[in-house]
Amino acid sequence: MSFVLFVVSQEKKVAGELILIIEDNEKNRKLVRDVLQVKGYKTIETETAEEGLKLALQQSPALILMDIQLPGMDGITALKQLRADPKTNGIAAIAITASAMTHNRQTMLAEGFDGYQTKPISVKEFLAEVQRVLNLKDRKG
Ligand code: MN
């Protein structure tokens, strides 16, 4: 286990909400998965938005981590589809992007995302954003 994961694992564990990771880059996917699992979250993952939409319908995750640049459908289009379906409309979503210039926080929130992180992720900031967005969702019911 890396030092950063060790540090994270020593902190308070959280309730095991299910989080769907949609990310085509294997290294990023593994980092996000490891950090979330060490923290006590359950995760499912896929490399494409198309498959992600199916998983969102089938498994009703509490939160989706949505990479913006994906091989087929992009993350913004996928979010629009999620929001257009009453069955997935209420799922919280955080945009994860490597292009902070093109996809800044304001434009991503305007597209309907609940949260925002840039790659490479900072573990502490990332976990704080996940917790913040899950709390927002709890307040909304
Ligand atoms: Mn990508």
JSON list of C-alpha atoms and ligand atoms in Angstrom, two decimals:
[
{"chain": "A", "resi": 1, "resn": "MET", "atom": "CA", "xyz": [0.00, 0.00, 0.00]},
{"chain": "A", "resi": 2, "resn": "SER", "atom": "CA", "xyz": [1.35, 3.43, -0.91]},
{"chain": "A", "resi": 3, "resn": "PHE", "atom": "CA", "xyz": [2.04, 5.99, 1.82]},
{"chain": "A", "resi": 4, "resn": "VAL", "atom": "CA", "xyz": [-0.85, 8.20, 0.77]},
{"chain": "A", "resi": 5, "resn": "LEU", "atom": "CA", "xyz": [-3.29, 5.27, 0.93]},
{"chain": "A", "resi": 6, "resn": "PHE", "atom": "CA", "xyz": [-1.91, 4.31, 4.32]},
{"chain": "A", "resi": 7, "resn": "VAL", "atom": "CA", "xyz": [-2.55, 7.84, 5.63]},
{"chain": "A", "resi": 8, "resn": "VAL", "atom": "CA", "xyz": [-6.07, 7.87, 4.21]},
{"chain": "A", "resi": 9, "resn": "SER", "atom": "CA", "xyz": [-6.78, 4.44, 5.73]},
{"chain": "A", "resi": 10, "resn": "GLN", "atom": "CA", "xyz": [-5.90, 5.74, 9.21]},
{"chain": "A", "resi": 11, "resn": "GLU", "atom": "CA", "xyz": [-8.66, 8.34, 9.07]},
{"chain": "A", "resi": 12, "resn": "LYS", "atom": "CA", "xyz": [-12.30, 7.80, 9.91]},
{"chain": "A", "resi": 13, "resn": "LYS", "atom": "CA", "xyz": [-14.09, 5.29, 7.65]},
{"chain": "A", "resi": 14, "resn": "VAL", "atom": "CA", "xyz": [-17.32, 6.36, 6.00]},
{"chain": "A", "resi": 15, "resn": "ALA", "atom": "CA", "xyz": [-20.61, 4.64, 5.23]},
{"chain": "A", "resi": 16, "resn": "GLY", "atom": "CA", "xyz": [-20.22, 2.38, 2.23]},
{"chain": "A", "resi": 17, "resn": "GLU", "atom": "CA", "xyz": [-22.14, 4.22, -0.44]},
{"chain": "A", "resi": 18, "resn": "LEU", "atom": "CA", "xyz": [-21.85, 2.80, -3.97]},
{"chain": "A", "resi": 19, "resn": "ILE", "atom": "CA", "xyz": [-19.81, 4.96, -6.36]},
{"chain": "A", "resi": 20, "resn": "LEU", "atom": "CA", "xyz": [-19.66, 4.41, -10.13]},
{"chain": "A", "resi": 21, "resn": "ILE", "atom": "CA", "xyz": [-16.32, 5.30, -11.73]},
{"chain": "A", "resi": 22, "resn": "ILE", "atom": "CA", "xyz": [-16.45, 6.08, -15.47]},
{"chain": "A", "resi": 23, "resn": "GLU", "atom": "CA", "xyz": [-12.84, 6.53, -16.58]},
{"chain": "A", "resi": 24, "resn": "ASP", "atom": "CA", "xyz": [-10.97, 5.17, -19.61]},
{"chain": "A", "resi": 25, "resn": "ASN", "atom": "CA", "xyz": [-7.47, 5.67, -18.19]},
{"chain": "A", "resi": 26, "resn": "GLU", "atom": "CA", "xyz": [-6.48, 2.56, -16.26]},
{"chain": "A", "resi": 27, "resn": "LYS", "atom": "CA", "xyz": [-4.04, 4.28, -13.87]},
{"chain": "A", "resi": 28, "resn": "ASN", "atom": "CA", "xyz": [-6.53, 6.96, -12.91]},
{"chain": "A", "resi": 29, "resn": "ARG", "atom": "CA", "xyz": [-9.26, 4.37, -12.50]},
{"chain": "A", "resi": 30, "resn": "LYS", "atom": "CA", "xyz": [-7.09, 2.28, -10.18]},
{"chain": "A", "resi": 31, "resn": "LEU", "atom": "CA", "xyz": [-6.03, 5.27, -8.05]},
{"chain": "A", "resi": 32, "resn": "VAL", "atom": "CA", "xyz": [-9.62, 6.46, -7.61]},
{"chain": "A", "resi": 33, "resn": "ARG", "atom": "CA", "xyz": [-10.85, 2.92, -6.87]},
{"chain": "A", "resi": 34, "resn": "ASP", "atom": "CA", "xyz": [-8.11, 2.26, -4.29]},
{"chain": "A", "resi": 35, "resn": "VAL", "atom": "CA", "xyz": [-8.61, 5.58, -2.50]},
{"chain": "A", "resi": 36, "resn": "LEU", "atom": "CA", "xyz": [-12.40, 5.13, -2.33]},
{"chain": "A", "resi": 37, "resn": "GLN", "atom": "CA", "xyz": [-12.22, 1.48, -1.20]},
{"chain": "A", "resi": 38, "resn": "VAL", "atom": "CA", "xyz": [-9.66, 2.23, 1.50]},
{"chain": "A", "resi": 39, "resn": "LYS", "atom": "CA", "xyz": [-12.06, 4.89, 2.73]},
{"chain": "A", "resi": 40, "resn": "GLY", "atom": "CA", "xyz": [-14.91, 2.37, 2.92]},
{"chain": "A", "resi": 41, "resn": "TYR", "atom": "CA", "xyz": [-16.89, 3.15, -0.22]},
{"chain": "A", "resi": 42, "resn": "LYS", "atom": "CA", "xyz": [-18.09, 0.43, -2.59]},
{"chain": "A", "resi": 43, "resn": "THR", "atom": "CA", "xyz": [-17.13, 0.95, -6.22]},
{"chain": "A", "resi": 44, "resn": "ILE", "atom": "CA", "xyz": [-18.09, -0.25, -9.68]},
{"chain": "A", "resi": 45, "resn": "GLU", "atom": "CA", "xyz": [-16.32, 0.92, -12.80]},
{"chain": "A", "resi": 46, "resn": "THR", "atom": "CA", "xyz": [-16.28, 1.06, -16.56]},
{"chain": "A", "resi": 47, "resn": "GLU", "atom": "CA", "xyz": [-14.18, 2.59, -19.33]},
{"chain": "A", "resi": 48, "resn": "THR", "atom": "CA", "xyz": [-17.07, 4.00, -21.39]},
{"chain": "A", "resi": 49, "resn": "ALA", "atom": "CA", "xyz": [-20.02, 6.34, -20.91]},
{"chain": "A", "resi": 50, "resn": "GLU", "atom": "CA", "xyz": [-22.28, 3.94, -22.81]},
{"chain": "A", "resi": 51, "resn": "GLU", "atom": "CA", "xyz": [-21.61, 1.13, -20.33]},
{"chain": "A", "resi": 52, "resn": "GLY", "atom": "CA", "xyz": [-21.73, 3.64, -17.46]},
{"chain": "A", "resi": 53, "resn": "LEU", "atom": "CA", "xyz": [-25.29, 4.65, -18.36]},
{"chain": "A", "resi": 54, "resn": "LYS", "atom": "CA", "xyz": [-26.36, 1.00, -18.23]},
{"chain": "A", "resi": 55, "resn": "LEU", "atom": "CA", "xyz": [-24.65, 0.47, -14.85]},
{"chain": "A", "resi": 56, "resn": "ALA", "atom": "CA", "xyz": [-26.25, 3.64, -13.47]},
{"chain": "A", "resi": 57, "resn": "LEU", "atom": "CA", "xyz": [-29.70, 2.29, -14.38]},
{"chain": "A", "resi": 58, "resn": "GLN", "atom": "CA", "xyz": [-29.04, -1.22, -13.07]},
{"chain": "A", "resi": 59, "resn": "GLN", "atom": "CA", "xyz": [-27.23, -0.37, -9.83]},
{"chain": "A", "resi": 60, "resn": "SER", "atom": "CA", "xyz": [-28.44, 3.11, -8.81]},
{"chain": "A", "resi": 61, "resn": "PRO", "atom": "CA", "xyz": [-25.12, 4.36, -7.40]},
{"chain": "A", "resi": 62, "resn": "ALA", "atom": "CA", "xyz": [-25.13, 7.24, -4.92]},
{"chain": "A", "resi": 63, "resn": "LEU", "atom": "CA", "xyz": [-22.52, 9.07, -6.97]},
{"chain": "A", "resi": 64, "resn": "ILE", "atom": "CA", "xyz": [-20.92, 8.93, -10.42]},
{"chain": "A", "resi": 65, "resn": "LEU", "atom": "CA", "xyz": [-17.34, 10.04, -11.05]},
{"chain": "A", "resi": 66, "resn": "MET", "atom": "CA", "xyz": [-17.45, 11.06, -14.70]},
{"chain": "A", "resi": 67, "resn": "ASP", "atom": "CA", "xyz": [-14.33, 11.45, -16.78]},
{"chain": "A", "resi": 68, "resn": "ILE", "atom": "CA", "xyz": [-15.10, 14.06, -19.45]},
{"chain": "A", "resi": 69, "resn": "GLN", "atom": "CA", "xyz": [-12.88, 12.79, -22.27]},
{"chain": "A", "resi": 70, "resn": "LEU", "atom": "CA", "xyz": [-13.91, 9.23, -23.08]},
{"chain": "A", "resi": 71, "resn": "PRO", "atom": "CA", "xyz": [-13.42, 7.04, -26.17]},
{"chain": "A", "resi": 72, "resn": "GLY", "atom": "CA", "xyz": [-17.05, 7.11, -27.44]},
{"chain": "A", "resi": 73, "resn": "MET", "atom": "CA", "xyz": [-19.69, 9.30, -25.86]},
{"chain": "A", "resi": 74, "resn": "ASP", "atom": "CA", "xyz": [-18.12, 12.10, -23.78]},
{"chain": "A", "resi": 75, "resn": "GLY", "atom": "CA", "xyz": [-18.91, 12.71, -20.12]},
{"chain": "A", "resi": 76, "resn": "ILE", "atom": "CA", "xyz": [-20.99, 15.85, -20.71]},
{"chain": "A", "resi": 77, "resn": "THR", "atom": "CA", "xyz": [-23.29, 14.07, -23.16]},
{"chain": "A", "resi": 78, "resn": "ALA", "atom": "CA", "xyz": [-23.57, 11.13, -20.77]},
{"chain": "A", "resi": 79, "resn": "LEU", "atom": "CA", "xyz": [-24.58, 13.45, -17.92]},
{"chain": "A", "resi": 80, "resn": "LYS", "atom": "CA", "xyz": [-27.31, 14.99, -20.10]},
{"chain": "A", "resi": 81, "resn": "GLN", "atom": "CA", "xyz": [-28.69, 11.50, -20.74]},
{"chain": "A", "resi": 82, "resn": "LEU", "atom": "CA", "xyz": [-28.60, 10.69, -17.02]},
{"chain": "A", "resi": 83, "resn": "ARG", "atom": "CA", "xyz": [-30.42, 13.90, -16.20]},
{"chain": "A", "resi": 84, "resn": "ALA", "atom": "CA", "xyz": [-33.03, 13.30, -18.93]},
{"chain": "A", "resi": 85, "resn": "ASP", "atom": "CA", "xyz": [-34.09, 9.96, -17.40]},
{"chain": "A", "resi": 86, "resn": "PRO", "atom": "CA", "xyz": [-36.21, 10.16, -14.22]},
{"chain": "A", "resi": 87, "resn": "LYS", "atom": "CA", "xyz": [-34.66, 6.85, -13.09]},
{"chain": "A", "resi": 88, "resn": "THR", "atom": "CA", "xyz": [-31.12, 8.33, -13.04]},
{"chain": "A", "resi": 89, "resn": "ASN", "atom": "CA", "xyz": [-31.92, 12.04, -12.70]},
{"chain": "A", "resi": 90, "resn": "GLY", "atom": "CA", "xyz": [-31.22, 12.13, -8.96]},
{"chain": "A", "resi": 91, "resn": "ILE", "atom": "CA", "xyz": [-27.77, 10.52, -9.02]},
{"chain": "A", "resi": 92, "resn": "ALA", "atom": "CA", "xyz": [-25.01, 12.93, -7.94]},
{"chain": "A", "resi": 93, "resn": "ALA", "atom": "CA", "xyz": [-22.16, 13.39, -10.41]},
{"chain": "A", "resi": 94, "resn": "ILE", "atom": "CA", "xyz": [-18.64, 14.81, -10.20]},
{"chain": "A", "resi": 95, "resn": "ALA", "atom": "CA", "xyz": [-16.84, 15.85, -13.41]},
{"chain": "A", "resi": 96, "resn": "ILE", "atom": "CA", "xyz": [-13.22, 14.66, -13.57]},
{"chain": "A", "resi": 97, "resn": "THR", "atom": "CA", "xyz": [-11.16, 16.34, -16.26]},
{"chain": "A", "resi": 98, "resn": "ALA", "atom": "CA", "xyz": [-7.58, 16.61, -17.42]},
{"chain": "A", "resi": 99, "resn": "SER", "atom": "CA", "xyz": [-8.38, 19.80, -19.38]},
{"chain": "A", "resi": 100, "resn": "ALA", "atom": "CA", "xyz": [-8.96, 22.45, -16.72]},
{"chain": "A", "resi": 101, "resn": "MET", "atom": "CA", "xyz": [-8.67, 25.20, -19.37]},
{"chain": "A", "resi": 102, "resn": "THR", "atom": "CA", "xyz": [-11.52, 23.93, -21.56]},
{"chain": "A", "resi": 103, "resn": "HIS", "atom": "CA", "xyz": [-13.58, 22.36, -18.81]},
{"chain": "A", "resi": 104, "resn": "ASN", "atom": "CA", "xyz": [-13.37, 24.63, -15.78]},
{"chain": "A", "resi": 105, "resn": "ARG", "atom": "CA", "xyz": [-15.43, 24.27, -12.63]},
{"chain": "A", "resi": 106, "resn": "GLN", "atom": "CA", "xyz": [-18.00, 26.89, -13.62]},
{"chain": "A", "resi": 107, "resn": "THR", "atom": "CA", "xyz": [-18.74, 25.42, -17.04]},
{"chain": "A", "resi": 108, "resn": "MET", "atom": "CA", "xyz": [-19.00, 21.92, -15.62]},
{"chain": "A", "resi": 109, "resn": "LEU", "atom": "CA", "xyz": [-21.40, 23.02, -12.86]},
{"chain": "A", "resi": 110, "resn": "ALA", "atom": "CA", "xyz": [-23.41, 24.87, -15.52]},
{"chain": "A", "resi": 111, "resn": "GLU", "atom": "CA", "xyz": [-23.63, 21.59, -17.47]},
{"chain": "A", "resi": 112, "resn": "GLY", "atom": "CA", "xyz": [-25.33, 20.04, -14.43]},
{"chain": "A", "resi": 113, "resn": "PHE", "atom": "CA", "xyz": [-22.49, 18.40, -12.52]},
{"chain": "A", "resi": 114, "resn": "ASP", "atom": "CA", "xyz": [-22.63, 18.62, -8.71]},
{"chain": "A", "resi": 115, "resn": "GLY", "atom": "CA", "xyz": [-18.88, 18.66, -8.23]},
{"chain": "A", "resi": 116, "resn": "TYR", "atom": "CA", "xyz": [-15.58, 19.03, -10.05]},
{"chain": "A", "resi": 117, "resn": "GLN", "atom": "CA", "xyz": [-12.02, 17.73, -9.87]},
{"chain": "A", "resi": 118, "resn": "THR", "atom": "CA", "xyz": [-9.02, 18.05, -12.16]},
{"chain": "A", "resi": 119, "resn": "LYS", "atom": "CA", "xyz": [-6.51, 15.34, -13.00]},
{"chain": "A", "resi": 120, "resn": "PRO", "atom": "CA", "xyz": [-4.05, 14.46, -11.65]},
{"chain": "A", "resi": 121, "resn": "ILE", "atom": "CA", "xyz": [-6.24, 14.24, -8.56]},
{"chain": "A", "resi": 122, "resn": "SER", "atom": "CA", "xyz": [-5.09, 15.31, -5.13]},
{"chain": "A", "resi": 123, "resn": "VAL", "atom": "CA", "xyz": [-6.27, 12.54, -2.79]},
{"chain": "A", "resi": 124, "resn": "LYS", "atom": "CA", "xyz": [-7.32, 14.82, 0.07]},
{"chain": "A", "resi": 125, "resn": "GLU", "atom": "CA", "xyz": [-9.13, 17.29, -2.17]},
{"chain": "A", "resi": 126, "resn": "PHE", "atom": "CA", "xyz": [-10.76, 14.48, -4.11]},
{"chain": "A", "resi": 127, "resn": "LEU", "atom": "CA", "xyz": [-12.12, 12.75, -0.98]},
{"chain": "A", "resi": 128, "resn": "ALA", "atom": "CA", "xyz": [-13.36, 16.07, 0.41]},
{"chain": "A", "resi": 129, "resn": "GLU", "atom": "CA", "xyz": [-15.24, 16.74, -2.85]},
{"chain": "A", "resi": 130, "resn": "VAL", "atom": "CA", "xyz": [-16.77, 13.23, -2.84]},
{"chain": "A", "resi": 131, "resn": "GLN", "atom": "CA", "xyz": [-17.96, 13.72, 0.75]},
{"chain": "A", "resi": 132, "resn": "ARG", "atom": "CA", "xyz": [-19.28, 17.23, 0.03]},
{"chain": "A", "resi": 133, "resn": "VAL", "atom": "CA", "xyz": [-21.32, 16.07, -2.97]},
{"chain": "A", "resi": 134, "resn": "LEU", "atom": "CA", "xyz": [-22.70, 13.02, -1.12]},
{"chain": "A", "resi": 135, "resn": "ASN", "atom": "CA", "xyz": [-23.77, 15.33, 1.74]},
{"chain": "A", "resi": 136, "resn": "LEU", "atom": "CA", "xyz": [-25.50, 17.68, -0.72]},
{"chain": "A", "resi": 137, "resn": "LYS", "atom": "CA", "xyz": [-27.42, 14.73, -2.06]},
{"chain": "A", "resi": 138, "resn": "ASP", "atom": "CA", "xyz": [-28.44, 13.63, 1.46]},
{"chain": "A", "resi": 139, "resn": "ARG", "atom": "CA", "xyz": [-29.84, 17.08, 2.19]},
{"chain": "A", "resi": 140, "resn": "LYS", "atom": "CA", "xyz": [-31.88, 17.02, -1.01]},
{"chain": "A", "resi": 141, "resn": "GLY", "atom": "CA", "xyz": [-33.20, 13.58, 0.01]},
{"chain": "B", "resi": 1, "resn": "MN", "atom": "MN", "xyz": [-10.35, 10.04, -20.36]}
]
